[in-house]
Tab-separated table of C-alpha atoms and ligand atoms in Angstrom:
chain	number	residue	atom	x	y	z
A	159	UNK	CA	-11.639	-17.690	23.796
A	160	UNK	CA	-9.190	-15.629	21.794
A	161	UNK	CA	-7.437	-12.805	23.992
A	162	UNK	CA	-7.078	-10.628	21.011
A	163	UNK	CA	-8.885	-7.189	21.655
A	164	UNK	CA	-10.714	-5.754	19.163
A	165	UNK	CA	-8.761	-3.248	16.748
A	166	UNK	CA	-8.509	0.601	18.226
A	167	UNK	CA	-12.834	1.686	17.100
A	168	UNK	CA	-11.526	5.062	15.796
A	169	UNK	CA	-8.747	3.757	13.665
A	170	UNK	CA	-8.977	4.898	9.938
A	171	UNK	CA	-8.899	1.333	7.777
A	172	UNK	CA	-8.075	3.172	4.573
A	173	UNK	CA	-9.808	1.175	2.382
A	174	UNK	CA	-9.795	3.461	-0.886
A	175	UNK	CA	-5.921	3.715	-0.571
A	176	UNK	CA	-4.093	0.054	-1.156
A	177	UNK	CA	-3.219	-0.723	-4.867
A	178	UNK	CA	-3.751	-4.193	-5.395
A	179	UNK	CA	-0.512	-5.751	-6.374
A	180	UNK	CA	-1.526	-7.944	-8.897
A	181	UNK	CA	0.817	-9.420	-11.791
A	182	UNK	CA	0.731	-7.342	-14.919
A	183	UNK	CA	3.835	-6.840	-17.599
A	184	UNK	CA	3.331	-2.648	-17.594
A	185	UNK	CA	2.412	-1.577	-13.929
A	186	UNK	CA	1.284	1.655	-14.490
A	187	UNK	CA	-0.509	1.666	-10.670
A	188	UNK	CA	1.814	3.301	-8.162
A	189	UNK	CA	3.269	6.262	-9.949
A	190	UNK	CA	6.597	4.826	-9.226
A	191	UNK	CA	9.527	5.580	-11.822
A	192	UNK	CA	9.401	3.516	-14.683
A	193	UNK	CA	13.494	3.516	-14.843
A	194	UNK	CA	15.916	2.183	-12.106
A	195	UNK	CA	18.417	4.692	-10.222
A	196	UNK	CA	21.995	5.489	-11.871
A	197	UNK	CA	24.403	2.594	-12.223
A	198	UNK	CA	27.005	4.717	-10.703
A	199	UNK	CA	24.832	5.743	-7.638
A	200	UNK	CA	24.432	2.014	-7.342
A	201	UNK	CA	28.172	1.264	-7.442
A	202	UNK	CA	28.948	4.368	-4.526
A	203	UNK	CA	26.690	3.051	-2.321
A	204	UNK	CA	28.064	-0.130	-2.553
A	205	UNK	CA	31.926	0.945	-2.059
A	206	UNK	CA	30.203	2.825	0.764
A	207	UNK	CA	28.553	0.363	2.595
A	208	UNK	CA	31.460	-2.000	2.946
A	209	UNK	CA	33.050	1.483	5.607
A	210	UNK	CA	29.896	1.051	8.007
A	211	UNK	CA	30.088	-0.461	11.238
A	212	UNK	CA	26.900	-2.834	11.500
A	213	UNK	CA	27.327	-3.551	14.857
A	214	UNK	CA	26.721	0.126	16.030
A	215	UNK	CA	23.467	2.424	16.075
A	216	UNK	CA	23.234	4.926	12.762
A	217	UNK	CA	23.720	8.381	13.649
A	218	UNK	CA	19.986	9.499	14.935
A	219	UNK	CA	19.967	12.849	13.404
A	220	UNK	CA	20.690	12.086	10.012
A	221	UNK	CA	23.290	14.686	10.197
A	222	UNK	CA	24.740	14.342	6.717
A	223	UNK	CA	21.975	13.217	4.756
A	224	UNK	CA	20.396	16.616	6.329
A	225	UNK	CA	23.198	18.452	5.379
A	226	UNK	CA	23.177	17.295	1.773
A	227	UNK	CA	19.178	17.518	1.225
A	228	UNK	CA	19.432	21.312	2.666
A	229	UNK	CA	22.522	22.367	0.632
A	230	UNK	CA	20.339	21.142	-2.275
A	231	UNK	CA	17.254	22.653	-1.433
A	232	UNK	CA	19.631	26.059	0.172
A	233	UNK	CA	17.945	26.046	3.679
A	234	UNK	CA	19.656	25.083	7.098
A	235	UNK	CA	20.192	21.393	8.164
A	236	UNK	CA	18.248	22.483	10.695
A	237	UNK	CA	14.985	22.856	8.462
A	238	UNK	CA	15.436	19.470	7.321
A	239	UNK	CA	13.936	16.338	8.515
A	240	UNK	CA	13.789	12.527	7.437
A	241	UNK	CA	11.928	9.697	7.623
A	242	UNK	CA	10.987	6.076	6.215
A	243	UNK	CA	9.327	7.242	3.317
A	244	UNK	CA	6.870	10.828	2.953
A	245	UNK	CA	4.027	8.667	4.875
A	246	UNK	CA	6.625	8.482	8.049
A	247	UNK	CA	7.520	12.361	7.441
A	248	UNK	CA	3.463	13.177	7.462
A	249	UNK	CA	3.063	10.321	10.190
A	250	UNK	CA	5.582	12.450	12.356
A	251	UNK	CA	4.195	15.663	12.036
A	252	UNK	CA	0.247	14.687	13.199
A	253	UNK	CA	1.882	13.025	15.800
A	254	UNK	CA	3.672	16.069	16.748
A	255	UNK	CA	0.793	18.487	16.077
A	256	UNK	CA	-2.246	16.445	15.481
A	257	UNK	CA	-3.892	14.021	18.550
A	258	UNK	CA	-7.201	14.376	20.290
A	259	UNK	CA	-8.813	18.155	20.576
A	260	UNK	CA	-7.355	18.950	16.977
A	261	UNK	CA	-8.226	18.811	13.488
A	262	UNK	CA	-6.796	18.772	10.422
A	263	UNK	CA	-8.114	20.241	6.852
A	264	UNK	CA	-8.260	18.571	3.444
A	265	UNK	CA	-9.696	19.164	0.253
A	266	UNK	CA	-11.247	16.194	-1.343
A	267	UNK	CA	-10.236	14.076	-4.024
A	268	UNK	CA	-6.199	14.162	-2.488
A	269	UNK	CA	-4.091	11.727	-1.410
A	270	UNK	CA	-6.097	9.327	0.643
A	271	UNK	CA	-3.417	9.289	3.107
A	272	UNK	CA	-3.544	12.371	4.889
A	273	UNK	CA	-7.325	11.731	6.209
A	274	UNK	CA	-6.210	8.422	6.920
A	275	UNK	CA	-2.808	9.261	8.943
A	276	UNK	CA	-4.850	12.187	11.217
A	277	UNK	CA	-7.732	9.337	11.508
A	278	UNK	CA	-4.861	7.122	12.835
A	279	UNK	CA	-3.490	9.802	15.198
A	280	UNK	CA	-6.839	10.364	16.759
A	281	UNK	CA	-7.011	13.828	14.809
A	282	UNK	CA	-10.285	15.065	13.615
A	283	UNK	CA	-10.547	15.429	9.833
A	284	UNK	CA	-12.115	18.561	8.339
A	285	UNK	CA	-12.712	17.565	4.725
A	286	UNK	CA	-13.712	20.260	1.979
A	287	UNK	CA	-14.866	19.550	-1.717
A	288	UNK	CA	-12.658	20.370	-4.849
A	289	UNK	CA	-14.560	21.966	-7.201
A	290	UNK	CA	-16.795	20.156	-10.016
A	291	UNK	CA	-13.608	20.247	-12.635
A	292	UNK	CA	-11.754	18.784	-8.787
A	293	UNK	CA	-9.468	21.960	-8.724
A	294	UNK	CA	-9.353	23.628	-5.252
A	295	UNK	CA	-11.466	26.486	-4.788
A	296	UNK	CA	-9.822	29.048	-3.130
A	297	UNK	CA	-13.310	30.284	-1.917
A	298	UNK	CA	-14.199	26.984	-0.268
A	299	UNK	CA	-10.700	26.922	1.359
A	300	UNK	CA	-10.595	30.023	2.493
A	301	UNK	CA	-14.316	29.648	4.217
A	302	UNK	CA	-13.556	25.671	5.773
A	303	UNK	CA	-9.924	27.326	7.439
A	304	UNK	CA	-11.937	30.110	9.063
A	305	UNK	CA	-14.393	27.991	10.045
A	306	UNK	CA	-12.704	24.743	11.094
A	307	UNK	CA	-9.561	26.986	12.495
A	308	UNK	CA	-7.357	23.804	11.771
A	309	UNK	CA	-4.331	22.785	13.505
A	310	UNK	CA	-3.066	21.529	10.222
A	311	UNK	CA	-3.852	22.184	6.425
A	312	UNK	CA	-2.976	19.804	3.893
A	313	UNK	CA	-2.439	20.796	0.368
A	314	UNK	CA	-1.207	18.498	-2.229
A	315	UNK	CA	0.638	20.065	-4.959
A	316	UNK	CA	0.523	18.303	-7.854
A	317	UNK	CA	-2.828	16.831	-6.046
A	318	UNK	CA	-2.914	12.963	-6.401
A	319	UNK	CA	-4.719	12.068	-7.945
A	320	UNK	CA	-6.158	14.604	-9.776
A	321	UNK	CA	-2.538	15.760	-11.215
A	322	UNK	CA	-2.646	19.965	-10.818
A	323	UNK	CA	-0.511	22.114	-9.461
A	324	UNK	CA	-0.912	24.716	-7.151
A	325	UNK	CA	0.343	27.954	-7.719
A	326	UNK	CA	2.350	30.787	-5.709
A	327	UNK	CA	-0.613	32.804	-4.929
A	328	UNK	CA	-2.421	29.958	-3.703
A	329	UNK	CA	0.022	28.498	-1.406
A	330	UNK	CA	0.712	32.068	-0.081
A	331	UNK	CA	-2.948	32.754	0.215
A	332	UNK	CA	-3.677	29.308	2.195
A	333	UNK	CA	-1.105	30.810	4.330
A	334	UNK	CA	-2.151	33.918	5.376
A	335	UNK	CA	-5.835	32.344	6.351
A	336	UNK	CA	-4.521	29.230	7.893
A	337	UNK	CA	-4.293	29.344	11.981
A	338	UNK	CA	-1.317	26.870	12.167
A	339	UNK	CA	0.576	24.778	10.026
A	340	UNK	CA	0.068	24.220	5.959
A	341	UNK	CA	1.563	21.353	4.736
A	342	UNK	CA	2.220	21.125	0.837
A	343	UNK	CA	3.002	17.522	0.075
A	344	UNK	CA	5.040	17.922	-3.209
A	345	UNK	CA	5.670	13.859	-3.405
A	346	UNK	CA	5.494	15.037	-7.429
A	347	UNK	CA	6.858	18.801	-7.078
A	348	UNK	CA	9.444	17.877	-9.245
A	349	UNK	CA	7.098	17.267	-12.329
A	350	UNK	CA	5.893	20.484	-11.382
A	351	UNK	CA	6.514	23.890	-12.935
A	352	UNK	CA	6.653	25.723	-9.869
A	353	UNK	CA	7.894	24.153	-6.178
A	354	UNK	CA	6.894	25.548	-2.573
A	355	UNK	CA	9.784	24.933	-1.407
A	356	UNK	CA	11.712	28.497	-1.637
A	357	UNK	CA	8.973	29.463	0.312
A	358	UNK	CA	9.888	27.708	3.885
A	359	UNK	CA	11.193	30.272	5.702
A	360	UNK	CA	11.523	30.378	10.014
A	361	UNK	CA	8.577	32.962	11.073
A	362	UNK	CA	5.824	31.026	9.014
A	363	UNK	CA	4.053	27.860	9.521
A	364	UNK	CA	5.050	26.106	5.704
A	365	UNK	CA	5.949	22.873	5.794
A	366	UNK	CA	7.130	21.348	2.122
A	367	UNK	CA	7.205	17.622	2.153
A	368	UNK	CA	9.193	15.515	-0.570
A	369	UNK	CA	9.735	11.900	-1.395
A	370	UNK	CA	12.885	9.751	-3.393
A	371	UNK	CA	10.147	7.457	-4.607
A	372	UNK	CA	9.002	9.166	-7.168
A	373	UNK	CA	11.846	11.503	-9.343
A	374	UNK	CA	14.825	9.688	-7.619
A	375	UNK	CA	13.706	6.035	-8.920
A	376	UNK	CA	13.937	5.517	-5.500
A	377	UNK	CA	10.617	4.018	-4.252
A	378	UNK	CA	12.308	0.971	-2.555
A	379	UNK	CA	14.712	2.416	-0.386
A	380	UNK	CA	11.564	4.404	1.520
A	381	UNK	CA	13.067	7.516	1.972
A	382	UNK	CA	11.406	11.255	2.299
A	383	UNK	CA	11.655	14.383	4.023
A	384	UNK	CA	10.671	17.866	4.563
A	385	UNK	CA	11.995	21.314	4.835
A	386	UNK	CA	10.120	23.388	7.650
A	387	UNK	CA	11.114	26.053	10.264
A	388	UNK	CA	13.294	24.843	12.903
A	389	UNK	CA	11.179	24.613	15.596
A	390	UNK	CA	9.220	22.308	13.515
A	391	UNK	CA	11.803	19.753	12.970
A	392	UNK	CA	12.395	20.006	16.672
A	393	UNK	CA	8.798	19.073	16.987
A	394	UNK	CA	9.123	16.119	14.754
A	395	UNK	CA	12.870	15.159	16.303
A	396	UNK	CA	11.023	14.606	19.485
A	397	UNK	CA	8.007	12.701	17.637
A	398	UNK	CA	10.277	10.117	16.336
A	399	UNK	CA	11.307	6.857	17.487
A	400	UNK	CA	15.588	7.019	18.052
A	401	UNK	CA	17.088	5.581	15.239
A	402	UNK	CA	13.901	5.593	12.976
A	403	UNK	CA	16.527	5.517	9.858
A	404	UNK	CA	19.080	3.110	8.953
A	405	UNK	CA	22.712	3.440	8.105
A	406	UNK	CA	21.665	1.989	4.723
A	407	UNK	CA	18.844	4.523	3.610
A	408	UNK	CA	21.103	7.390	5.307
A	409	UNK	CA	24.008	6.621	2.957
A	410	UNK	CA	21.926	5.527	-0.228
A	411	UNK	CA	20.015	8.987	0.036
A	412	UNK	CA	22.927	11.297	-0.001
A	413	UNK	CA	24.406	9.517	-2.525
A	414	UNK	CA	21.481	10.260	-4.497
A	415	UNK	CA	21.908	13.956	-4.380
A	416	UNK	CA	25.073	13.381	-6.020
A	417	UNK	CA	23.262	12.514	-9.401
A	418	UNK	CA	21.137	15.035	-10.107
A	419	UNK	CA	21.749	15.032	-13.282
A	420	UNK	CA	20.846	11.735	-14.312
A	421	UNK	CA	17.062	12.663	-12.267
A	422	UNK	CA	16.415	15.863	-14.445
A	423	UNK	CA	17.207	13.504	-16.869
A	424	UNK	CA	14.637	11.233	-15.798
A	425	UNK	CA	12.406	14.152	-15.320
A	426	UNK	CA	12.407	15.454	-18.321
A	427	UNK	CA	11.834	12.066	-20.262
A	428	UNK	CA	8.841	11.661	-18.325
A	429	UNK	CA	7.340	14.819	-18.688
A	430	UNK	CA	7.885	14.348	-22.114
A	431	UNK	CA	6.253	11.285	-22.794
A	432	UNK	CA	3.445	13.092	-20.163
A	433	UNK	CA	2.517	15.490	-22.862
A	434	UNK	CA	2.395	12.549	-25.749
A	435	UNK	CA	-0.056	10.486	-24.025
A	436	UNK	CA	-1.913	13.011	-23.226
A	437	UNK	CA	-2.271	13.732	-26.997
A	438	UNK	CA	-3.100	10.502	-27.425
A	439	UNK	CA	-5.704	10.267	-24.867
A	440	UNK	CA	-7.186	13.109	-26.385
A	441	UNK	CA	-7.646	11.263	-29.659
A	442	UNK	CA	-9.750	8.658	-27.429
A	443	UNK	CA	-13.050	8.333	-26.689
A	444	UNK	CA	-12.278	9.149	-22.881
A	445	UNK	CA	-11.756	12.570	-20.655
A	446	UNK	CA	-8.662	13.960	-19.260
A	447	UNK	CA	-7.249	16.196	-16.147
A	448	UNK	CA	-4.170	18.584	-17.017
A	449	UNK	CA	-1.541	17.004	-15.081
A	450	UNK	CA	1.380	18.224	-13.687
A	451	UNK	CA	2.837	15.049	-12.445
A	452	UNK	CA	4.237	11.273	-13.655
A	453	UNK	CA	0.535	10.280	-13.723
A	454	UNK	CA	-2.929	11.734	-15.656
A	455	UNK	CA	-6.396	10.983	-14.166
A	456	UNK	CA	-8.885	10.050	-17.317
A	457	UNK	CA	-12.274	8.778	-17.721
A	458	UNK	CA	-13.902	6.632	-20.301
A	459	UNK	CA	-17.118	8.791	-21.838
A	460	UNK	CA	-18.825	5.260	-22.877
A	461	UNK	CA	-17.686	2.558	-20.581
A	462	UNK	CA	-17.986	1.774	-16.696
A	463	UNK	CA	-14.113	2.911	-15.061
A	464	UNK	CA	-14.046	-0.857	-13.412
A	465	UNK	CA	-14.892	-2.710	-17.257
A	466	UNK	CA	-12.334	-0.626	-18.365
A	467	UNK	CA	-9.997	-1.270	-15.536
A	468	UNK	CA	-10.729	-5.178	-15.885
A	469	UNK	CA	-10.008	-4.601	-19.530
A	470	UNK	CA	-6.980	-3.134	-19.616
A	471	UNK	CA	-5.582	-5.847	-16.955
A	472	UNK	CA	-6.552	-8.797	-19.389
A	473	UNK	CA	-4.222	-7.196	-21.623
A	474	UNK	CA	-1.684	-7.066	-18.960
A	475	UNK	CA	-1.634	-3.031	-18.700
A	476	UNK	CA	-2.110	-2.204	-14.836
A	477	UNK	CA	-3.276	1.383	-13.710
A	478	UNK	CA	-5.132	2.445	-11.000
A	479	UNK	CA	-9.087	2.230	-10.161
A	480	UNK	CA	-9.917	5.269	-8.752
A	481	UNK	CA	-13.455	4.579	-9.803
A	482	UNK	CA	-15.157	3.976	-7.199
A	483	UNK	CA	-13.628	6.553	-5.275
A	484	UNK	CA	-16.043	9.276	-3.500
A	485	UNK	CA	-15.973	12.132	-6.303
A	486	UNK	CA	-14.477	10.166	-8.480
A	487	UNK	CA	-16.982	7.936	-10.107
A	488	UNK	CA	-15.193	6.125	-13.353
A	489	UNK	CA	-11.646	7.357	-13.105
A	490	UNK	CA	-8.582	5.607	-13.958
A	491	UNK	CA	-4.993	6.974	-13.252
A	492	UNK	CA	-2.291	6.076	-15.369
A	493	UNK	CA	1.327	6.947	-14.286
A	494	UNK	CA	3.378	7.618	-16.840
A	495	UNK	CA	6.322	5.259	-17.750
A	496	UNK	CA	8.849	4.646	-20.364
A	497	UNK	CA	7.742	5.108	-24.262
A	498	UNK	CA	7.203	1.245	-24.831
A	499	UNK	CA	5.147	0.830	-21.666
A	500	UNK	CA	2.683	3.930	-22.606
A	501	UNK	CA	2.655	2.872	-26.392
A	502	UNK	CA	1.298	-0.862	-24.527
A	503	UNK	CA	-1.014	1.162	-22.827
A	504	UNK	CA	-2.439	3.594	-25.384
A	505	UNK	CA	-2.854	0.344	-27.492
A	506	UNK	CA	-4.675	-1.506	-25.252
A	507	UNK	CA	-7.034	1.275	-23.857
A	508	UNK	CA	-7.879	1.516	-27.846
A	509	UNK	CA	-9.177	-2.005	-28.334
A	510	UNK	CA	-10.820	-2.359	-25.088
A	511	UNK	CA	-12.656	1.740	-25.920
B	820	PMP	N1	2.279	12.008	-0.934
B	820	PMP	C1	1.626	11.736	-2.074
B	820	PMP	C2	0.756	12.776	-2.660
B	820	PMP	C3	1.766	10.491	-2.687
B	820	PMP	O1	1.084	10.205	-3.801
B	820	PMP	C4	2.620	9.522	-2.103
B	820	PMP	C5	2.846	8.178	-2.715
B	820	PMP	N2	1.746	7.497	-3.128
B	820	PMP	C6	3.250	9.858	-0.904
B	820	PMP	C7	3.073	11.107	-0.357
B	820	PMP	C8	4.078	8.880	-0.152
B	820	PMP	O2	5.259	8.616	-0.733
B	820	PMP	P1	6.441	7.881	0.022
B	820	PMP	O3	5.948	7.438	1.374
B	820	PMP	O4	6.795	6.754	-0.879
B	820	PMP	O5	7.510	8.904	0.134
């Protein structure tokens, strides 16, 4: 008789969220960057690596990677906080403030991952609509906060994977009705044309989470972090394991900030090429979202979201099925990536409309 017990009844399985990782030549699925980091960054983190001692623990606060991310963002060290990846950074938090007695708020479509990271933290999930066009209405948030009187409050700004932006009078809005903490997750804020960020400050509960996966070309390295009051990081200092982060994503992060350059650059290419497919969708027989992100949500007027899905793979073109998604019934999501690998997908999304 096996002695394995039978998985935790409560935990979240997630279903909705894992992109299957199946072969394609243009993987437009993950929302990844379609370019790899700087050569140079490449090169300093080599030359760098060869100075650390293996054979001793990292440094468990991250001092200098903290130190760089806050000189970029211009808050304190001390308002800083990283982890394996934005997951690990919202992972921390609910395990800080989330757990058994307390809920969390969400506005549905969003990133799957927030329901599923409370449901895996034993945190009860509040989860609101978006609106029929899926924007958040302010209305509806302001009534589920004052009724569910969350803990937490997730926003998603740009919302994945509906692709708008929140703006300033939102966030500060969600703020002054929200009990406890908000958390924007701006994994695309850089896409974006406004950032939550400047808004941390100590007396408030904001929380701004960001990721390298995404505008850094970094998604491999798993690196992300947040800027929050200091008693917050404190919170999540004491949530984490010691010596969650390696030596290896410590160095290869701050290096990073060192090329900003070369991401605007990458920013800018993709937002770009953002606006041109969407012109070309727009000339297709399908609908589109505004984005404000590497990705646009669309949805074929005259053909099932999975035929279209299937088709688009047999011409080796991989995006994502959000179609059978709750609220979400036959949408794709593209992400955006270079000019060659959109121009394979606008072609193939033609002959398979
Ligand atoms: N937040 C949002 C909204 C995302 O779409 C993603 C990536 N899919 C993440 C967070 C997580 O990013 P990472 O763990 O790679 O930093």
């Amino acid at each position: 008789m096996s002695r394995v017990p039978a998985i935790r009844a409560d935990l979240g399985l997630g279903e909705g969220y894992h992109s299957p990782q199946v072969e394609a030549a243009v993987r437009l699925n993950t929302n990844e960057s379609p370019l790899p980091p700087p050569d140079a960054w490449v090169r300093a983190v080599q030359d760098e690596l060869a100075l650390v001692p293996w054979n001793r623990y990292p440094d468990r606060s991250a001092w200098a990677l903290r130190k760089a991310v806050a000189a970029f963002h211009g808050v304190a060290p001390e308002q800083v906080w990283c982890a394996n990846g934005s997951n690990e950074i919202l992972q921390t938090l609910l395990l800080a403030y989330g757990g058994p007695g307390r809920s969390v708020a969400l506005w549905e479509p969003t990133y799957a991952l927030h329901r599923h990271i409370a449901e895996l933290t034993g945190t009860a999930v509040v989860a609101g609509r978006r609106a029929a066009d899926l924007r958040l209405d302010l209305d509806v948030v302001r009534d589920d906060i004052a009724h569910a009187q969350p803990t937490v409050t997730f926003l998603c700004s740009p919302n994945n994977p509906t692709g708008e932006a929140l703006d300033p009078t939102a966030v500060e809005q969600v703020t002054t009705w929200a009990p406890g903490l908000v958390v924007v997750d701006e994994a695309y804020g850089q896409f974006a044309p406004w950032s939550a960020a400047g808004l941390v400050v100590e007396d408030s509960g904001l929380v701004v989470t960001r990721t390298y996966s995404k505008t850094w070309s970094l998604a491999g390295l798993r690196l992300g972090y947040c800027l929050a009051p200091t008693a917050v990081v404190a919170a999540m200092e004491r949530a984490s394991l010691p010596y969650h982060l390696d030596a290896f994503t410590q160095i290869a992060g701050r290096l990073a900030l060192e090329h900003v350059d070369a991401m605007e650059q990458r920013v800018a290419m993709i937002k770009e090429e953002r606006g041109r497919v969407i012109a070309a969708l727009s000339d297709l027989d399908v609908d589109t979202w505004p984005s404000d992100a590497n990705f646009v949500l669309f949805r074929p007027r005259r053909r099932s979201g999975a035929e279209v899905w299937q088709g688009l793979l047999d011409r080796s073109v991989l995006v994502r099925n959000c179609s059978s998604w709750e609220h979400l019934a036959d949408c794709l999501r593209v992400t955006i990536g270079t000019a060659t690998e959109d121009d394979a997908f606008l072609a193939a999304l033609q002959e398979v409309l």
